[in-house]
């Protein structure tokens, strides 16, 4: 078992953290373009019994 | 004569007065209408320009995103992964966006899901990406919704978006699933398609998994997590591209229709104006000749 999984990460999170570090290590002129690929606006709401479960959404954030 | 009869039927006591008032009012009403249609045409035209620019970008992005989806589906095909359960708990993922005014892209995806739910909705959960599919499915199948992602479609989808959604989906319990999205074919056409999802169990028991060398449970688990995120990313990119292309055509058609309407309205406007002028002339002339 790899150390990152033992720390409670899954592969996607692990590789996102790695990708983030690579972006930070880029030369300044390339960093700006790479930073644009590193944003996310999506918001998630769990639903239960036909209604949005807001309290759970707040808890997960 | 016919016209006169209709007016009589509506308002018999003051028919003559009404008609006069109506003639004056229509001229004003038509010009207001004309102005608003012209404004709408301007709006739809600029929306078309905007979505054309966005579409160009989405198509470029899509070319880069395609290998993600193709790689993941190729793995499932080669390994011949099949669901092991008799009555699996299913998960359907609708990939749409928050934005409307783009033809039938969102309703196509929602319809596909509705058809699947109509067959059997007892053991099926739905994940909606984008507010549009949520608002369509909410009416009939709100009990089946389990996760909704919004704020999609304002900006082109990024891998981080897909990773976030995948992260949440991985926490859900399901044995087989489908990502339903619009596959972009060309500027004028897209098709509702699906990508399969399987559980870890089904993949490790697949008959031809031995095609792939040196797999242990850990590798398969990591790959499954990654493939879910990359398939979502691919589906979101395909969806975004189809949406923009469809919006482009929709707005083009709207501008064309507005153009037709403007032509018709201008014609009636001019006719009515002429009629008013003629009537006033007749009134003046007959008044003068009566003296």
Coordinates of C-alpha atoms in Angstrom, one line a residue:
Chain A
X1 CA 0.0 0.0 0.0
X2 CA 1.4 3.4 -1.0
X3 CA 2.0 6.0 1.6
X4 CA -0.5 8.5 0.1
X5 CA -3.3 6.0 0.3
X6 CA -2.4 5.3 3.9
X7 CA -2.8 9.0 4.5
X8 CA -6.4 8.8 3.2
X9 CA -6.0 10.2 -0.2
X10 CA -7.3 8.6 -3.4
X11 CA -5.4 8.5 -6.6
X12 CA -7.1 11.6 -8.2
X13 CA -6.4 13.8 -5.2
X14 CA -2.9 12.5 -5.0
X15 CA -2.2 13.3 -8.7
X16 CA -3.9 16.7 -8.4
X17 CA -1.6 17.6 -5.5
X18 CA 1.3 16.4 -7.6
X19 CA 0.1 18.4 -10.6
X20 CA -0.2 21.5 -8.4
X21 CA 3.4 21.1 -7.3
X22 CA 4.6 20.7 -10.8
X23 CA 2.7 23.9 -11.8
X24 CA 4.3 25.8 -9.0
X25 CA 7.7 24.7 -10.1
X26 CA 7.3 26.0 -13.6
X27 CA 9.2 28.9 -15.0
X28 CA 7.3 32.2 -14.4
X29 CA 6.4 32.8 -18.1
X30 CA 4.7 29.4 -18.3
X31 CA 3.2 29.5 -14.8
X32 CA 0.5 32.0 -15.7
X33 CA -0.9 29.8 -18.5
X34 CA -0.7 26.7 -16.3
X35 CA -2.5 28.5 -13.5
X36 CA -5.5 28.9 -15.7
X37 CA -5.9 25.2 -16.0
X38 CA -6.0 25.0 -12.2
X39 CA -9.3 26.4 -11.3
X40 CA -12.7 24.9 -10.7
X41 CA -16.0 26.5 -10.1
X42 CA -18.2 23.5 -9.6
X43 CA -20.3 23.3 -6.5
X44 CA -21.8 20.0 -5.2
X45 CA -24.9 19.5 -3.2
X46 CA -25.9 16.1 -1.9
X47 CA -29.7 15.3 -2.2
X48 CA -31.8 13.1 0.0
X49 CA -35.4 12.1 -0.3
X50 CA -36.1 14.6 -3.0
X51 CA -34.6 17.6 -1.3
X52 CA -31.2 19.2 -1.3
X53 CA -29.3 18.3 1.8
X54 CA -27.7 21.7 2.6
X55 CA -26.3 20.8 6.0
X56 CA -24.4 17.9 4.6
X57 CA -23.1 20.2 1.9
X58 CA -21.8 22.6 4.4
X59 CA -20.2 19.9 6.4
X60 CA -18.3 18.5 3.5
X61 CA -16.7 21.8 2.6
Chain B
X1 CA -67.8 42.8 -43.5
X2 CA -66.4 39.8 -41.8
X3 CA -64.2 41.9 -39.7
X4 CA -67.0 44.2 -38.7
X5 CA -69.1 41.2 -37.6
X6 CA -66.3 40.1 -35.3
X7 CA -65.9 43.5 -33.7
X8 CA -69.7 43.6 -33.2
X9 CA -69.6 40.3 -31.5
X10 CA -66.9 41.4 -29.1
X11 CA -68.2 44.9 -28.3
X12 CA -71.6 45.7 -29.9
X13 CA -72.5 49.0 -28.2
X14 CA -69.5 51.1 -29.3
X15 CA -68.2 49.3 -32.3
X16 CA -67.4 52.3 -34.4
X17 CA -65.6 54.1 -31.7
X18 CA -63.7 51.0 -30.8
X19 CA -62.5 50.5 -34.3
X20 CA -61.2 54.0 -34.5
X21 CA -59.4 53.6 -31.3
X22 CA -58.1 50.3 -32.4
X23 CA -56.7 51.6 -35.6
X24 CA -54.7 54.3 -33.8
X25 CA -53.6 51.9 -31.1
X26 CA -52.4 49.2 -33.5
X27 CA -50.0 51.6 -35.2
X28 CA -48.4 52.4 -31.9
X29 CA -48.6 48.7 -30.8
X30 CA -47.0 47.5 -34.0
X31 CA -44.1 50.0 -33.7
X32 CA -43.5 48.9 -30.1
X33 CA -43.6 45.3 -31.1
X34 CA -41.3 46.0 -34.0
X35 CA -38.8 47.7 -31.7
X36 CA -38.8 44.8 -29.2
X37 CA -38.3 42.2 -32.0
X38 CA -35.4 44.2 -33.3
X39 CA -33.9 44.2 -29.9
X40 CA -34.3 40.5 -29.5
X41 CA -32.7 39.9 -32.8
X42 CA -29.7 42.0 -31.8
X43 CA -29.4 40.0 -28.6
X44 CA -29.7 36.6 -30.3
X45 CA -27.2 37.7 -32.9
X46 CA -24.6 38.7 -30.3
X47 CA -25.3 35.5 -28.4
X48 CA -24.5 33.6 -31.5
X49 CA -21.2 35.4 -31.9
X50 CA -20.3 34.7 -28.3
X51 CA -21.1 31.0 -28.6
X52 CA -19.3 30.8 -31.9
X53 CA -16.1 32.0 -30.2
X54 CA -16.7 29.7 -27.2
X55 CA -17.4 26.8 -29.5
X56 CA -14.1 27.3 -31.4
X57 CA -12.3 27.0 -28.0
X58 CA -14.4 24.1 -26.8
X59 CA -13.7 22.1 -30.0
X60 CA -9.9 22.7 -29.6
X61 CA -10.1 21.6 -26.0
X62 CA -12.2 18.5 -26.9
X63 CA -9.4 17.3 -29.3
X64 CA -7.1 17.2 -26.3
X65 CA -9.6 15.6 -24.0
X66 CA -10.7 12.8 -26.3
X67 CA -7.8 10.4 -25.4
X68 CA -8.9 10.4 -21.8
X69 CA -12.3 9.0 -22.6
X70 CA -11.1 6.7 -25.4
X71 CA -8.4 5.2 -23.2
X72 CA -10.8 4.4 -20.4
X73 CA -13.5 2.9 -22.6
X74 CA -10.8 0.8 -24.4
X75 CA -9.8 -0.7 -21.1
X76 CA -13.3 -1.8 -20.4
X77 CA -13.7 -3.2 -23.9
X78 CA -10.5 -5.2 -23.9
X79 CA -10.9 -6.6 -20.4
X80 CA -14.5 -7.4 -21.3
X81 CA -15.8 -6.1 -18.0
X82 CA -19.3 -7.2 -17.2
X83 CA -21.5 -6.5 -14.3
X84 CA -21.6 -9.5 -12.0
X85 CA -24.8 -8.7 -10.1
X86 CA -28.2 -10.0 -11.1
X87 CA -30.0 -6.9 -9.9
X88 CA -27.3 -4.3 -9.6
X89 CA -27.7 -0.9 -7.9
X90 CA -27.3 1.5 -10.7
X91 CA -26.0 5.0 -10.9
X92 CA -26.9 7.4 -13.8
X93 CA -24.8 10.5 -14.3
X94 CA -26.4 13.3 -16.4
X95 CA -23.8 15.6 -17.9
X96 CA -25.4 18.9 -18.8
X97 CA -24.9 22.5 -17.7
X98 CA -26.6 25.4 -16.0
X99 CA -27.2 27.4 -19.2
X100 CA -30.2 27.2 -21.4
X101 CA -31.1 28.6 -24.8
X102 CA -29.3 25.9 -26.6
X103 CA -31.8 23.7 -28.3
X104 CA -32.4 20.2 -27.1
X105 CA -29.0 19.3 -25.6
X106 CA -30.2 19.1 -22.0
X107 CA -33.6 17.7 -22.7
X108 CA -32.1 14.9 -24.8
X109 CA -29.9 13.8 -21.9
X110 CA -32.8 14.1 -19.4
X111 CA -35.1 12.1 -21.7
X112 CA -32.6 9.2 -21.9
X113 CA -32.5 9.1 -18.1
X114 CA -36.3 9.3 -17.8
X115 CA -36.6 6.4 -20.1
X116 CA -34.2 4.3 -18.0
X117 CA -36.0 5.3 -14.8
X118 CA -39.4 4.6 -16.4
X119 CA -38.3 0.9 -16.8
X120 CA -37.1 0.5 -13.2
X121 CA -36.5 3.3 -10.7
X122 CA -36.3 1.3 -7.5
X123 CA -32.6 0.7 -7.3
X124 CA -31.3 3.6 -9.4
X125 CA -29.7 6.8 -8.3
X126 CA -29.2 9.9 -10.4
X127 CA -26.3 12.3 -10.3
X128 CA -27.0 15.6 -12.1
X129 CA -24.2 17.7 -13.4
X130 CA -25.7 21.1 -14.3
X131 CA -28.9 22.7 -13.1
X132 CA -30.8 22.0 -16.3
X133 CA -31.0 18.3 -16.0
X134 CA -31.7 18.7 -12.3
X135 CA -34.7 21.0 -13.0
X136 CA -36.1 18.5 -15.6
X137 CA -35.6 15.4 -13.5
X138 CA -36.6 17.0 -10.2
X139 CA -40.3 17.1 -11.2
X140 CA -40.8 13.3 -11.6
X141 CA -37.8 11.6 -10.0
X142 CA -36.7 13.9 -7.2
X143 CA -36.5 10.9 -4.9
X144 CA -33.8 9.3 -7.1
X145 CA -31.5 12.3 -7.1
X146 CA -28.5 11.8 -4.9
X147 CA -26.0 14.5 -5.9
X148 CA -26.2 17.7 -7.9
X149 CA -23.3 19.7 -9.2
X150 CA -24.0 23.2 -10.4
X151 CA -22.0 26.2 -11.5
X152 CA -21.1 24.2 -14.6
X153 CA -21.0 25.8 -18.0
X154 CA -20.0 29.3 -17.2
X155 CA -16.4 28.5 -17.9
X156 CA -15.1 25.5 -19.9
X157 CA -14.9 22.4 -17.7
X158 CA -11.5 21.7 -16.1
X159 CA -10.0 18.5 -15.0
X160 CA -10.3 19.8 -11.4
X161 CA -14.1 20.1 -11.8
X162 CA -14.3 16.5 -13.0
X163 CA -12.0 15.4 -10.2
X164 CA -14.2 17.0 -7.6
X165 CA -17.3 15.4 -8.9
X166 CA -15.5 12.0 -9.3
X167 CA -14.4 12.3 -5.7
X168 CA -18.0 12.6 -4.5
X169 CA -19.3 9.9 -6.8
X170 CA -16.6 7.5 -5.6
X171 CA -18.1 7.8 -2.1
X172 CA -21.5 6.6 -3.4
X173 CA -22.3 3.0 -3.4
X174 CA -23.2 1.5 -6.7
X175 CA -22.4 -1.6 -8.7
X176 CA -22.8 -0.3 -12.2
X177 CA -23.4 3.0 -13.8
X178 CA -23.7 5.1 -16.9
X179 CA -22.5 8.5 -17.8
X180 CA -25.0 10.0 -20.1
X181 CA -23.7 12.9 -22.2
X182 CA -24.0 14.5 -25.6
X183 CA -21.4 13.3 -28.0
X184 CA -20.2 15.9 -30.3
X185 CA -20.2 14.8 -34.0
X186 CA -20.1 18.0 -36.0
X187 CA -21.1 21.6 -35.8
X188 CA -24.7 20.7 -36.6
X189 CA -25.0 17.4 -34.9
X190 CA -24.6 15.7 -31.6
X191 CA -25.9 12.4 -30.2
X192 CA -26.9 11.3 -26.7
X193 CA -24.4 8.6 -25.7
X194 CA -23.3 6.8 -22.6
X195 CA -20.1 5.6 -21.0
X196 CA -20.2 2.6 -18.8
X197 CA -19.1 2.5 -15.1
X198 CA -18.4 -0.6 -13.2
X199 CA -17.6 -1.5 -9.6
X200 CA -14.1 -2.5 -8.5
X201 CA -15.4 -6.0 -8.0
X202 CA -16.7 -6.3 -11.5
X203 CA -13.4 -5.1 -13.0
X204 CA -11.2 -7.5 -11.0
X205 CA -13.4 -10.4 -11.9
X206 CA -13.5 -9.5 -15.6
X207 CA -12.8 -12.5 -17.9
X208 CA -9.9 -11.0 -19.9
X209 CA -8.3 -8.9 -17.2
X210 CA -5.2 -11.0 -17.7
X211 CA -4.6 -9.1 -20.9
X212 CA -3.1 -6.5 -18.7
X213 CA 0.1 -7.3 -17.0
X214 CA 1.1 -6.9 -13.4
X215 CA -2.2 -5.7 -11.9
X216 CA -2.8 -5.9 -8.2
X217 CA -5.8 -4.7 -6.3
X218 CA -4.1 -1.4 -5.5
X219 CA -3.3 -0.6 -9.1
X220 CA -6.8 -1.4 -10.2
X221 CA -8.3 0.7 -7.5
X222 CA -6.1 3.7 -8.4
X223 CA -6.9 3.2 -12.1
X224 CA -10.6 3.0 -11.4
X225 CA -10.5 6.3 -9.5
X226 CA -8.5 7.9 -12.3
X227 CA -10.7 6.5 -15.1
X228 CA -13.9 7.8 -13.4
X229 CA -12.4 11.3 -13.3
X230 CA -11.1 11.2 -16.8
X231 CA -14.3 9.8 -18.2
X232 CA -16.3 12.5 -16.5
X233 CA -13.8 15.1 -17.9
X234 CA -14.2 13.7 -21.4
X235 CA -18.0 13.6 -21.1
X236 CA -18.1 17.2 -19.7
X237 CA -15.9 18.4 -22.6
X238 CA -18.1 16.6 -25.2
X239 CA -21.2 18.1 -23.5
X240 CA -19.8 21.6 -23.5
X241 CA -18.8 21.4 -27.1
X242 CA -22.2 20.1 -28.2
X243 CA -23.9 22.7 -26.1
X244 CA -22.0 25.6 -27.7
X245 CA -22.5 24.3 -31.2
X246 CA -26.2 23.7 -30.5
X247 CA -26.5 27.2 -29.0
X248 CA -24.9 28.6 -32.1
X249 CA -27.5 27.0 -34.4
X250 CA -30.3 27.8 -32.0
X251 CA -29.4 31.5 -31.9
X252 CA -28.9 31.6 -35.7
X253 CA -32.4 30.2 -36.2
X254 CA -33.8 32.7 -33.6
X255 CA -32.2 35.6 -35.5
X256 CA -33.6 34.3 -38.8
X257 CA -37.0 34.0 -37.3
X258 CA -36.8 37.4 -35.8
X259 CA -35.8 38.7 -39.2
X260 CA -38.9 37.2 -40.8
X261 CA -41.0 38.6 -38.1
X262 CA -39.5 42.1 -38.6
X263 CA -40.3 41.9 -42.3
X264 CA -43.9 41.0 -41.7
X265 CA -44.3 43.6 -38.9
X266 CA -42.7 46.3 -41.1
X267 CA -45.2 45.5 -43.9
X268 CA -48.2 45.6 -41.6
X269 CA -46.9 48.8 -40.0
X270 CA -46.6 50.5 -43.3
X271 CA -49.9 49.3 -44.5
X272 CA -51.6 50.5 -41.3
X273 CA -49.9 53.9 -41.6
X274 CA -51.1 54.3 -45.2
X275 CA -54.6 53.3 -44.2
X276 CA -54.6 55.9 -41.4
X277 CA -53.3 58.6 -43.8
X278 CA -55.9 57.6 -46.4
X279 CA -58.7 57.7 -43.9
X280 CA -57.7 61.1 -42.6
X281 CA -57.5 62.4 -46.2
X282 CA -61.0 61.1 -46.9
X283 CA -62.3 62.7 -43.7
X284 CA -60.8 66.1 -44.7
X285 CA -61.9 65.9 -48.3
X286 CA -65.5 64.8 -47.5
X287 CA -65.6 67.5 -44.8
X288 CA -64.5 70.1 -47.3
X289 CA -67.0 69.0 -49.9
X290 CA -69.8 69.1 -47.4
X291 CA -69.3 72.8 -46.8

